[in-house]
XYZ file of C-alpha atoms in Angstrom:
784
model
C 5.273 -6.133 45.303
C 8.436 -4.324 44.272
C 7.556 -4.444 40.600
C 4.915 -6.159 38.519
C 7.366 -6.934 35.718
C 8.140 -10.372 37.071
C 4.493 -11.423 37.153
C 3.425 -13.559 34.174
C 0.093 -11.720 33.794
C 0.143 -8.460 35.704
C -3.209 -7.390 34.204
C -5.195 -10.473 35.255
C -8.808 -10.871 34.191
C -9.407 -7.086 34.281
C -6.759 -6.080 31.732
C -6.104 -3.006 33.905
C -2.780 -1.619 35.126
C -2.335 1.662 36.969
C 0.655 3.926 37.552
C -0.335 4.143 41.241
C -2.217 1.267 42.895
C -2.776 3.361 46.021
C -4.164 6.836 45.310
C -3.307 10.083 47.134
C -6.493 11.537 48.558
C -6.011 15.206 47.639
C -5.182 17.164 44.490
C -2.085 18.673 46.126
C -0.681 15.276 47.151
C -1.429 13.897 43.675
C 0.584 16.688 42.030
C 3.514 15.952 44.361
C 3.591 12.364 43.052
C 4.998 13.726 39.726
C 3.832 10.706 37.684
C 0.184 11.261 36.668
C -2.538 8.960 38.015
C -3.433 6.929 34.946
C -4.822 3.555 34.027
C -4.093 1.393 31.025
C -6.964 -0.901 29.987
C -6.999 -3.766 27.490
C -10.616 -3.388 26.420
C -11.520 -6.819 24.983
C -8.464 -8.958 25.691
C -9.455 -12.642 25.806
C -9.018 -14.435 29.145
C -9.643 -18.082 29.991
C -11.531 -17.210 33.208
C -13.815 -14.576 31.658
C -17.485 -15.607 32.024
C -20.100 -14.597 29.428
C -23.680 -14.159 30.610
C -26.572 -14.533 28.133
C -28.843 -11.955 29.790
C -29.245 -8.219 30.261
C -27.096 -6.513 32.954
C -28.727 -4.714 35.869
C -27.982 -0.984 35.994
C -28.153 1.555 38.792
C -31.186 3.795 38.224
C -29.199 6.948 39.160
C -25.699 6.634 37.662
C -26.319 3.698 35.212
C -23.345 1.718 36.619
C -23.724 -2.043 36.160
C -24.218 -4.421 39.117
C -20.797 -5.724 40.223
C -19.108 -7.679 43.078
C -18.445 -4.459 45.050
C -22.144 -3.642 45.416
C -23.577 -4.230 48.924
C -26.521 -6.633 48.738
C -29.446 -7.046 51.141
C -30.714 -10.543 50.249
C -33.741 -10.259 52.524
C -35.075 -7.045 51.021
C -33.699 -7.908 47.516
C -31.871 -4.570 47.320
C -28.350 -3.706 46.068
C -26.477 -0.495 46.878
C -24.399 1.031 44.068
C -20.753 1.567 45.181
C -20.493 4.670 42.968
C -23.506 6.780 43.966
C -24.845 4.768 46.971
C -28.307 4.538 45.357
C -30.504 1.702 46.693
C -31.770 -0.410 43.749
C -34.400 -3.147 43.842
C -33.635 -6.460 42.120
C -36.230 -7.306 39.411
C -38.679 -10.179 39.879
C -36.554 -12.798 38.051
C -33.785 -12.313 40.664
C -36.114 -13.318 43.529
C -34.377 -16.689 43.985
C -30.994 -15.178 44.942
C -29.545 -15.711 48.411
C -26.144 -15.715 50.114
C -25.610 -19.256 48.825
C -27.163 -18.669 45.391
C -25.754 -15.505 43.825
C -25.813 -14.506 40.130
C -22.509 -14.571 38.199
C -22.053 -10.788 38.264
C -21.768 -10.862 42.092
C -19.028 -13.521 42.281
C -16.042 -11.790 43.917
C -13.553 -13.214 41.342
C -15.612 -11.897 38.380
C -14.595 -8.237 38.561
C -14.685 -8.436 34.760
C -17.685 -10.052 33.117
C -19.156 -10.102 29.636
C -22.810 -9.949 28.562
C -24.148 -11.061 25.178
C -26.812 -8.498 24.385
C -30.005 -9.701 22.686
C -30.666 -8.312 19.230
C -34.208 -7.113 19.933
C -33.174 -3.960 21.771
C -29.437 -3.357 21.661
C -29.819 0.371 22.308
C -30.927 -0.127 25.917
C -27.334 -0.852 26.880
C -25.706 1.822 24.761
C -24.253 4.651 26.869
C -24.647 6.960 23.880
C -28.116 6.476 22.368
C -27.332 8.987 19.558
C -25.007 6.325 18.060
C -27.146 3.184 17.844
C -25.351 -0.125 18.072
C -25.750 -2.612 15.221
C -28.047 -5.587 15.389
C -26.587 -8.940 16.389
C -25.107 -11.462 13.992
C -24.048 -9.106 11.222
C -21.339 -9.803 8.663
C -17.957 -8.062 8.483
C -17.610 -5.556 5.615
C -14.313 -4.859 3.806
C -13.832 -2.170 1.159
C -10.405 -2.618 -0.450
C -8.769 0.503 -1.920
C -5.739 -0.232 -4.125
C -3.165 2.268 -5.401
C -2.073 1.470 -8.991
C 0.639 4.180 -9.328
C 3.491 1.780 -8.710
C 5.954 -0.485 -10.440
C 4.521 -3.573 -12.131
C 6.354 -5.849 -9.672
C 4.968 -3.977 -6.634
C 1.423 -4.068 -8.021
C 1.707 -7.843 -8.543
C 2.763 -8.273 -4.894
C -0.220 -6.161 -3.732
C -2.673 -8.022 -6.005
C -1.522 -11.453 -4.804
C -1.919 -10.300 -1.153
C -5.479 -9.138 -1.937
C -6.339 -12.432 -3.667
C -5.080 -14.396 -0.683
C -7.083 -12.159 1.684
C -10.316 -12.585 -0.316
C -9.781 -16.340 -0.306
C -9.477 -16.313 3.512
C -12.625 -14.239 4.124
C -15.727 -15.999 5.486
C -18.350 -16.555 2.756
C -20.779 -14.056 4.288
C -18.210 -11.212 4.517
C -19.216 -8.268 2.304
C -16.536 -7.046 -0.129
C -16.116 -3.937 -2.269
C -13.224 -2.755 -4.459
C -11.854 0.645 -5.500
C -8.649 1.196 -7.487
C -7.026 4.577 -8.003
C -4.122 6.364 -9.622
C -4.626 9.724 -11.315
C -8.358 8.966 -11.179
C -10.532 6.862 -8.897
C -12.307 3.766 -10.230
C -15.213 2.312 -8.229
C -15.843 -1.223 -9.485
C -19.441 -2.430 -9.635
C -18.956 -6.054 -8.579
C -22.677 -6.827 -8.866
C -22.542 -6.285 -12.636
C -20.869 -9.586 -13.558
C -21.652 -9.585 -17.338
C -18.752 -7.218 -17.962
C -16.404 -4.911 -16.067
C -18.381 -1.825 -15.022
C -16.486 1.074 -13.451
C -17.434 4.535 -12.153
C -14.580 7.028 -12.633
C -13.938 10.140 -10.496
C -11.478 12.898 -11.324
C -8.595 12.874 -8.860
C -7.924 16.612 -8.959
C -11.338 17.685 -7.697
C -12.566 17.764 -4.107
C -15.904 15.966 -3.976
C -18.694 16.375 -1.450
C -20.400 13.267 -0.106
C -23.571 14.075 -2.105
C -21.609 14.466 -5.363
C -20.057 11.015 -4.813
C -23.473 9.455 -4.178
C -25.117 11.139 -7.168
C -22.371 9.948 -9.507
C -22.710 6.379 -8.175
C -26.497 6.536 -8.570
C -26.982 6.360 -4.801
C -28.157 9.949 -4.259
C -31.660 10.934 -3.198
C -32.790 10.701 -6.819
C -31.555 7.129 -6.857
C -33.567 6.257 -3.785
C -30.662 6.134 -1.339
C -31.359 4.794 2.169
C -28.911 5.292 4.998
C -28.841 2.208 7.141
C -30.774 0.929 10.105
C -34.350 1.770 9.101
C -37.430 -0.419 8.643
C -36.698 -0.736 4.920
C -33.764 -3.076 5.581
C -33.786 -6.606 4.260
C -32.622 -9.686 6.116
C -32.296 -12.629 3.831
C -29.886 -15.498 3.386
C -28.008 -14.666 6.580
C -26.945 -11.320 5.131
C -26.695 -8.047 6.936
C -29.703 -5.749 6.861
C -28.677 -3.200 4.251
C -30.446 -1.363 1.439
C -30.607 -3.369 -1.767
C -29.487 -0.635 -4.136
C -25.890 0.100 -3.123
C -25.116 -3.267 -1.620
C -26.115 -5.500 -4.513
C -24.052 -3.299 -6.839
C -20.891 -2.351 -4.938
C -20.713 -4.628 -1.870
C -21.208 -8.351 -2.346
C -20.719 -11.470 -0.188
C -17.216 -12.901 -0.721
C -18.699 -16.216 -1.878
C -20.564 -14.452 -4.727
C -17.878 -12.084 -5.969
C -14.622 -14.011 -5.458
C -14.376 -15.058 -9.127
C -15.334 -11.572 -10.408
C -12.832 -9.888 -8.106
C -9.996 -12.278 -8.949
C -10.620 -11.748 -12.699
C -10.703 -7.987 -12.143
C -7.379 -8.100 -10.269
C -5.807 -10.227 -13.012
C -6.753 -7.597 -15.605
C -5.753 -4.609 -13.449
C -2.560 -2.905 -14.634
C -0.467 -0.032 -13.338
C -1.846 3.483 -13.815
C -1.550 4.422 -17.511
C -1.503 8.191 -17.024
C 1.761 9.542 -18.535
C 4.350 10.791 -16.020
C 6.697 13.455 -17.510
C 10.445 13.191 -16.867
C 11.388 14.519 -13.416
C 7.814 14.297 -12.089
C 6.081 12.104 -9.548
C 3.104 9.993 -10.575
C -0.250 11.753 -10.124
C -1.792 9.898 -7.187
C -5.166 10.960 -5.694
C -5.214 9.060 -2.370
C -7.433 11.692 -0.694
C -10.202 11.521 -3.310
C -10.077 7.684 -3.287
C -10.614 7.587 0.500
C -13.378 10.243 0.254
C -15.197 8.165 -2.357
C -14.749 5.020 -0.222
C -16.172 6.781 2.857
C -19.110 8.138 0.821
C -19.893 4.702 -0.646
C -19.917 3.025 2.793
C -21.951 5.898 4.247
C -24.630 5.368 1.591
C -24.724 1.595 1.886
C -24.004 0.605 5.486
C -23.979 3.659 7.782
C -24.089 2.638 11.459
C -22.829 -0.881 10.713
C -19.197 -1.906 11.268
C -17.070 -1.733 8.098
C -13.390 -1.280 7.219
C -11.736 0.694 4.424
C -8.441 -1.147 3.770
C -6.155 1.130 1.759
C -2.982 -0.246 0.131
C -0.895 2.851 -0.620
C 2.327 2.752 -2.662
C 3.472 6.395 -2.618
C 2.671 10.017 -1.683
C -0.558 11.775 -2.666
C 0.282 14.409 -5.313
C -3.181 15.219 -6.694
C -6.354 16.676 -5.217
C -7.247 16.918 -1.490
C -4.799 15.264 0.900
C -1.792 16.163 -1.308
C 1.439 15.994 0.735
C 4.068 16.915 -1.890
C 4.264 18.600 -5.290
C 4.520 16.675 -8.560
C 8.079 17.928 -9.109
C 10.615 15.282 -8.035
C 13.191 17.966 -7.243
C 11.055 18.939 -4.208
C 11.513 16.344 -1.423
C 8.685 15.078 0.803
C 8.441 17.110 4.059
C 10.873 16.227 6.874
C 10.714 16.883 10.617
C 12.909 19.937 10.057
C 10.393 21.309 7.512
C 7.505 20.744 9.931
C 9.402 22.446 12.742
C 10.200 25.473 10.560
C 6.662 25.564 9.124
C 8.192 24.968 5.691
C 5.825 22.141 4.646
C 3.236 23.969 2.466
C 0.842 21.021 2.081
C 0.924 19.606 5.630
C -1.754 21.605 7.487
C -4.238 21.473 4.619
C -3.802 17.689 4.285
C -4.206 17.167 8.046
C -7.397 19.273 7.978
C -8.723 17.110 5.115
C -8.103 13.897 7.096
C -9.643 15.439 10.252
C -12.862 16.034 8.289
C -12.676 12.516 6.825
C -12.218 11.145 10.375
C -15.390 12.951 11.536
C -17.360 11.461 8.626
C -16.043 7.927 9.262
C -16.692 8.128 13.026
C -20.268 9.346 12.473
C -20.797 6.368 10.110
C -19.048 3.900 12.483
C -16.398 2.924 9.910
C -12.673 2.197 10.196
C -9.708 3.315 8.054
C -6.778 0.862 7.831
C -3.649 1.938 5.955
C -0.984 -0.399 4.552
C 1.800 1.826 3.271
C 4.597 0.156 1.328
C 7.157 2.408 -0.340
C 10.781 3.461 -0.023
C 9.669 7.095 0.278
C 6.989 8.529 2.579
C 3.319 8.135 1.632
C 1.589 10.532 4.058
C 0.969 8.402 7.167
C 1.776 11.489 9.299
C -1.177 13.326 7.727
C -3.477 10.274 7.806
C -2.672 9.564 11.476
C -5.693 11.492 12.772
C -8.153 9.471 10.632
C -6.489 6.135 11.462
C -6.362 6.804 15.229
C -9.815 8.331 15.635
C -11.440 5.375 13.842
C -9.316 2.740 15.628
C -7.705 1.623 12.360
C -4.672 -0.591 11.805
C -1.480 0.711 10.207
C 1.468 -1.146 8.694
C 4.546 0.584 7.273
C 6.864 -1.467 5.046
C 9.432 -0.907 2.294
C 7.663 -3.059 -0.288
C 4.429 -5.007 -0.808
C 6.713 -8.016 -1.283
C 8.313 -7.597 2.162
C 7.316 -10.011 4.948
C 6.390 -7.034 7.188
C 3.468 -6.275 4.834
C 2.662 -9.767 3.525
C 2.539 -11.535 6.888
C 0.799 -8.647 8.669
C -1.896 -8.388 5.975
C -2.473 -12.138 6.075
C -2.757 -12.072 9.887
C -5.767 -9.722 9.701
C -7.855 -12.408 8.007
C -6.710 -15.343 10.166
C -9.306 -17.156 12.262
C -8.904 -19.221 15.421
C -5.862 -18.794 17.695
C -4.044 -16.430 15.314
C -7.073 -14.152 14.907
C -6.679 -10.482 15.853
C -10.297 -10.492 17.066
C -11.245 -7.522 14.876
C -14.383 -5.938 16.333
C -16.538 -2.981 15.343
C -18.707 -0.157 16.634
C -17.322 -0.043 20.154
C -18.350 2.412 22.847
C -16.467 2.878 26.126
C -18.090 4.495 29.140
C -16.369 5.089 32.499
C -18.023 5.475 35.921
C -15.936 6.682 38.898
C -16.207 7.289 42.628
C -17.183 10.804 43.733
C -13.741 12.422 44.080
C -12.348 11.175 40.755
C -12.447 13.129 37.504
C -11.426 11.955 34.014
C -8.969 14.148 32.084
C -9.173 12.121 28.885
C -7.775 9.175 26.950
C -4.680 8.734 24.788
C -5.271 5.947 22.269
C -7.357 4.955 19.233
C -10.763 6.467 20.083
C -12.939 9.575 19.671
C -14.714 11.607 22.349
C -18.525 11.374 22.338
C -18.779 14.657 24.315
C -20.873 13.079 27.049
C -20.714 15.543 29.923
C -21.087 14.627 33.584
C -19.760 15.315 37.076
C -16.737 13.053 36.413
C -15.385 15.284 33.591
C -12.185 17.123 34.547
C -11.463 20.712 33.513
C -7.915 19.596 32.602
C -7.906 17.838 29.213
C -5.394 15.199 28.102
C -6.002 13.509 24.746
C -9.662 12.837 23.931
C -11.294 14.612 26.894
C -14.365 16.586 28.054
C -16.412 13.380 28.152
C -17.131 10.150 30.035
C -17.895 8.146 26.851
C -15.810 7.387 23.762
C -16.442 5.820 20.349
C -14.159 3.060 19.016
C -15.169 2.318 15.404
C -12.586 -0.478 15.338
C -10.959 -2.415 18.167
C -9.235 -5.775 18.532
C -7.885 -8.061 21.252
C -4.684 -5.956 21.519
C -6.359 -2.529 21.697
C -5.267 -0.712 24.835
C -6.225 2.798 25.999
C -4.597 5.053 28.604
C -7.055 6.931 30.830
C -5.782 9.954 32.787
C -7.492 10.818 36.080
C -7.661 13.802 38.413
C -8.255 13.708 42.156
C -10.803 16.478 42.744
C -10.903 16.515 46.531
C -8.994 19.301 48.246
C -10.068 18.138 51.717
C -8.178 15.366 53.526
C -11.209 14.067 55.292
C -14.948 14.332 55.396
C -16.009 16.400 58.462
C -18.578 13.730 59.317
C -15.788 11.152 59.485
C -17.536 8.798 57.002
C -14.564 8.114 54.773
C -14.686 5.172 52.397
C -11.073 3.929 52.153
C -11.809 2.339 48.744
C -12.288 4.037 45.385
C -14.080 2.385 42.456
C -13.817 2.703 38.676
C -16.002 0.877 36.155
C -15.221 0.478 32.442
C -18.177 -0.456 30.185
C -17.203 -1.540 26.655
C -19.972 -2.430 24.203
C -18.924 -3.700 20.760
C -19.801 -5.889 17.778
C -17.632 -9.014 18.084
C -16.013 -10.815 15.083
C -18.884 -13.329 15.051
C -21.380 -10.456 14.655
C -22.850 -10.462 18.174
C -23.246 -7.338 20.294
C -21.394 -7.707 23.588
C -20.921 -5.603 26.694
C -17.812 -6.117 28.808
C -17.957 -4.711 32.348
C -14.734 -4.261 34.346
C -15.006 -2.879 37.886
C -11.785 -2.225 39.820
C -11.089 -0.925 43.295
C -7.999 0.720 44.814
C -7.225 2.239 48.222
C -7.129 5.920 49.096
C -4.037 6.765 51.158
C -3.091 9.882 53.067
C 0.281 10.623 51.462
C 0.857 13.497 53.889
C 1.043 10.986 56.771
C 3.077 8.229 55.123
C 4.482 7.484 51.686
C 4.965 3.773 52.314
C 1.677 2.473 50.868
C 1.975 4.866 47.931
C 5.513 3.625 47.179
C 4.545 -0.052 47.390
C 1.694 0.561 44.936
C 3.856 2.166 42.224
C 3.960 0.189 38.952
C 7.141 1.418 37.271
C 6.624 -0.392 33.971
C 3.152 1.150 33.539
C 4.489 4.538 34.672
C 7.271 4.445 32.050
C 4.791 3.676 29.261
C 2.318 6.348 30.429
C 5.108 8.947 30.557
C 6.233 7.920 27.034
C 2.678 8.297 25.703
C 2.225 11.643 27.432
C 5.593 12.963 26.140
C 4.742 11.877 22.561
C 1.321 13.520 22.849
C 2.836 16.774 24.138
C 5.430 16.791 21.334
C 2.587 16.747 18.802
C 0.233 19.153 20.579
C 2.560 21.765 22.121
C 4.796 23.931 19.977
C 8.501 23.985 20.948
C 7.936 21.345 23.640
C 11.340 20.114 24.875
C 10.564 16.490 25.707
C 14.034 15.542 26.990
C 14.102 18.483 29.392
C 10.543 17.744 30.580
C 11.462 14.082 31.240
C 14.650 15.006 33.086
C 12.875 17.545 35.285
C 10.147 15.070 36.226
C 12.647 12.292 36.927
C 14.684 14.549 39.225
C 11.495 15.613 41.066
C 10.411 11.973 41.437
C 13.808 10.892 42.825
C 13.905 13.876 45.199
C 10.439 12.978 46.496
C 10.806 9.180 46.840
C 14.572 8.598 47.103
C 16.401 7.978 50.427
C 19.402 10.285 50.826
C 21.175 12.841 52.967
C 21.014 16.353 51.536
C 23.902 17.264 49.203
C 25.493 13.788 49.493
C 25.060 11.967 46.137
C 26.808 8.835 47.449
C 24.036 8.386 50.060
C 21.262 8.218 47.434
C 19.212 4.985 47.163
C 15.866 4.216 45.516
C 13.193 1.859 46.817
C 12.948 -1.319 44.627
C 9.495 -0.090 43.504
C 11.254 2.781 41.702
C 14.693 1.319 40.937
C 13.989 0.405 37.281
C 12.198 3.636 36.393
C 15.314 5.815 35.758
C 16.617 3.101 33.417
C 13.362 3.215 31.432
C 13.673 7.016 31.206
C 17.292 6.713 29.972
C 16.165 4.472 27.094
C 13.048 6.596 26.429
C 15.256 9.696 25.997
C 17.185 7.852 23.258
C 14.121 6.173 21.665
C 12.486 6.863 18.301
C 9.489 8.375 20.134
C 11.493 11.386 21.293
C 14.516 11.468 18.967
C 13.083 12.229 15.550
C 16.517 12.643 13.927
C 17.041 10.022 11.195
C 13.306 9.179 11.173
C 10.777 10.541 8.696
C 7.503 12.108 9.948
C 5.715 8.994 8.596
C 7.913 6.665 10.666
C 7.491 8.784 13.801
C 3.694 8.836 13.350
C 3.720 5.043 12.840
C 5.817 4.387 15.979
C 3.631 6.662 18.110
C 0.363 5.139 16.875
C 1.562 1.675 17.903
C 2.908 2.973 21.239
C -0.551 4.426 21.980
C -2.569 1.284 21.133
C -0.448 -1.613 22.432
C -0.527 -3.132 25.938
C 1.952 -2.201 28.671
C 4.347 -5.138 28.226
C 4.613 -4.585 24.441
C 4.995 -0.821 24.834
C 7.713 -1.353 27.475
C 9.671 -3.426 24.916
C 9.353 -0.541 22.417
C 10.961 1.775 24.990
C 13.506 -0.623 26.487
C 14.160 -3.639 24.224
C 14.974 -7.076 25.638
C 18.308 -8.768 24.944
C 18.924 -12.529 25.240
C 22.382 -14.128 24.995
C 23.118 -17.613 23.595
C 26.498 -19.326 24.076
C 28.067 -22.781 24.456
C 28.758 -22.347 28.171
C 25.229 -21.709 29.438
C 21.518 -21.814 28.806
C 20.021 -18.730 27.093
C 19.953 -15.870 29.606
C 18.742 -12.232 29.683
C 21.710 -9.963 28.962
C 22.190 -6.328 29.933
C 21.129 -3.912 27.205
C 24.741 -2.746 27.043
C 27.562 -2.808 24.508
C 29.517 -4.870 27.077
C 27.116 -7.779 26.344
C 28.671 -8.209 22.897
C 31.220 -11.038 22.821
C 32.941 -12.820 19.922
C 31.664 -16.274 20.992
C 28.060 -15.223 21.685
C 24.823 -14.841 19.719
C 22.497 -12.040 20.848
C 18.755 -11.818 20.195
C 17.358 -8.283 20.441
C 13.596 -7.739 20.571
C 13.023 -4.031 19.860
C 9.333 -4.632 18.994
C 9.497 -3.067 15.488
C 12.537 -5.183 14.632
C 13.956 -8.478 15.882
C 17.744 -8.773 15.518
C 19.831 -11.969 15.557
C 23.437 -10.808 16.048
C 26.393 -13.217 15.677
C 29.670 -12.496 17.476
C 32.833 -12.404 15.360
C 34.039 -15.941 16.172
C 30.569 -17.467 15.742
C 30.236 -15.767 12.324
C 33.655 -17.088 11.213
C 32.796 -20.657 12.276
C 29.458 -20.408 10.461
C 31.131 -19.087 7.282
C 33.548 -22.050 7.424
C 30.550 -24.414 7.494
C 31.227 -26.081 10.869
C 27.459 -26.401 11.455
C 27.226 -28.837 8.520
C 29.765 -31.251 10.021
C 28.350 -34.167 12.080
C 30.824 -33.662 14.957
C 29.646 -30.048 15.405
C 25.928 -30.666 15.942
C 26.053 -28.581 19.136
C 27.190 -25.578 17.071
C 24.403 -26.142 14.502
C 21.909 -26.177 17.378
C 23.408 -22.996 18.878
C 22.887 -21.248 15.521
C 19.307 -22.499 15.191
C 17.898 -21.720 18.662
C 17.983 -17.869 18.366
C 16.229 -18.129 14.965
C 13.485 -20.292 16.472
C 13.063 -17.803 19.327
C 12.905 -14.919 16.821
C 10.206 -16.708 14.794
C 8.176 -17.324 17.973
C 8.280 -13.558 18.730
C 7.324 -12.683 15.134
C 4.353 -15.065 15.109
C 2.851 -13.457 18.229
C 3.010 -9.877 16.994
C 1.040 -7.485 14.820
C 2.329 -5.713 12.771
C 4.962 -8.343 12.001
C 8.392 -6.998 13.039
C 11.333 -6.785 10.659
C 13.803 -9.673 11.082
C 17.464 -8.613 10.839
C 20.191 -11.284 10.834
C 23.651 -9.732 11.113
C 27.266 -10.246 12.215
C 29.547 -8.237 14.467
C 31.182 -5.363 12.514
C 28.691 -5.895 9.637
C 26.662 -2.968 8.234
C 23.368 -4.284 9.694
C 24.859 -4.494 13.189
C 23.659 -0.892 13.599
C 20.143 -2.245 14.343
C 21.562 -3.678 17.591
C 24.170 -1.024 18.439
C 21.682 1.864 18.320
C 19.661 0.294 21.169
C 22.584 -0.512 23.506
C 23.847 1.537 26.416
C 27.122 3.104 25.152
C 29.244 2.113 28.181
C 32.203 1.709 25.767
C 32.684 4.501 23.198
C 35.626 5.776 21.195
C 36.509 7.877 24.260
C 37.265 4.872 26.495
C 37.964 2.147 23.909
C 41.245 1.196 25.595
C 39.272 -0.208 28.570
C 37.360 -2.735 26.408
C 37.495 -6.485 26.836
C 38.793 -8.515 23.879
C 36.075 -9.435 21.366
C 33.642 -6.781 22.585
C 32.660 -3.647 20.691
C 32.513 0.137 20.917
C 29.749 2.553 19.924
C 30.766 5.724 18.114
C 28.559 8.223 19.905
C 28.703 11.256 22.163
C 25.612 10.077 24.088
C 26.163 9.676 27.812
C 26.146 6.142 29.216
C 23.605 4.872 31.740
C 26.198 5.114 34.526
C 26.968 8.789 33.793
C 23.207 9.464 33.544
C 22.681 7.917 37.009
C 25.554 9.914 38.508
C 24.067 13.191 37.226
C 20.597 12.157 38.446
C 21.902 11.371 41.959
C 23.738 14.667 42.162
C 20.691 16.704 41.095
C 18.162 14.737 43.178
C 19.975 15.322 46.498
C 20.544 19.044 45.964
C 19.017 21.361 48.542
C 16.156 23.200 46.886
């Protein structure tokens, strides 16, 4: 088990990967391991072997953990012993027929992950946080579209056609609402079909939730009801919601499709005059406040999404990120570092408050930003992440990155993202394990307990988290502490196994309430006696991703945090601890295969867009980090260290080194850098293509060679959300930079005379991987 990278599905049915698969028993030994003990979990990833049970799970009466294959069962006495708290629990009467040859599904040893469909009568009995009631089963998805109209006519047409296509793809019972905004906010009353009826809000004024409701006629005077009570109606397969707001502003797609399409046809760009040298007045903050208030009045506690299509920066009202004067640029990383961005902190505070409101209502904010300049994703990040929203950043609403990504959200069947709502995650652990927190798209529910660590990383101080929105790709990183300072129990009763249980309850795309239970076990090891088991259990791919997420988090949370220095120090400590070498002899240094790829990951992480913010806007950096924090390990590893495949006449496609030496004149390279997919043609290949050889019958092999990388690129693009940017370029062309920036600069202008013919050089002062390794070896073997 040198590395799990070679395994086709390293996560298996559980969707869990850990940095260390054998855990040091004491806090001191854990700190010596350098890489934190952390687990990545794919919460609701589909799996062919995952069983779904149609009944209520059995819970331990002391710690509320769910019955699982690791529980000890006494079939004679009909008792099961909880592996977490050792409580003896009696099986209920309807389990009386169980025996060693007739066990229920949740006790099958291969079903360490199992799913329960919860009945609608009493969904709260399985909710780890009763203050946030789960929705009833079989409810409809709710989409509130928010469209920016301060853009060019052509851009608005692209956005409108994407919305029309989306509405057409929605299931008939999906509830739809529509808000447009520019200098002012227009809430469209779709239920008033005789004519276009619009409620207008001033964009310059900060509105309280009650002011929004009063103006919409949904305040207390208008008889507002806030979701979930006995006054709810259930007719025609529709969600139980109060009549007043829903029949006016949120309608089933089947009823309002014609009205909405007509409304979009008539919608024009914002008519407010924009003086010369000024930006358009755009009130994104007020529009999102109004949207949150409308959903809060109509469907609080029921899963709903605000889908905002934003075409530029907010310049009016709360959430403003830049002044109206075009001579003042939008804030850069340098401005943020120097505290020279006057609007930033106020805008972030506004979105933090909006996030709290949306989380309390159980609603999601999705942002689709398409503009050549920044739109404020860096400020909105807190609201998007805390609600589990989706984010797509593109240059235009006509670009495939936006169009194809937006379409993918509404796909059903195999291509579906599996968008789910109102999730709650609860974690149970063995006695000596504490939870520091989670990095990823969730919010702490502040549920205290003995498993809460005093050290906080990410969303901490809790054992339960809220996920307003989650999908089949949503992945969280949980950081753990080992609390024991003793190596052994004086009584000698040491359990060599530790247990962790993840309980995820959520409203699935088909409207049912489900509970997924994943219980995993790992071994405790005494690292003071031997490192061997610890070393064999190290997952270097997971470790690289966890370190990347932690470094990105620290860069945002800690002022003047030097990420490169922190990475280097930790890598040197790790190699000193687990490398084999003779002191002060760099040439004697070797790394166990379990660690051999890790330094390479760190080399590419140091140069990645997550740490190097130069040449990236704050919006781009926020976008990259949000996706790094929510994607699975294999996808996140590609973000850090892209994959390179070479295509040539002489051989089958093969993985090439991520090095400038892989460039050859007679070769096509396919780079998958996650956010972009690059098809790069060598010089000779490009010349042959320009001469049209591929169109000649005798050169069919060449035509095929040109086509195969494009087919591979399309296969990658189809599998991914957001859709990556496709770049097709030639050696020495301007777009070749998309490839060159990701390659190890083993050939630079300093040693260009050593190059092979047809290869390339990179004009950089960055050190190469080889020089990086040499420095690492020298520092790792130094006597401390």
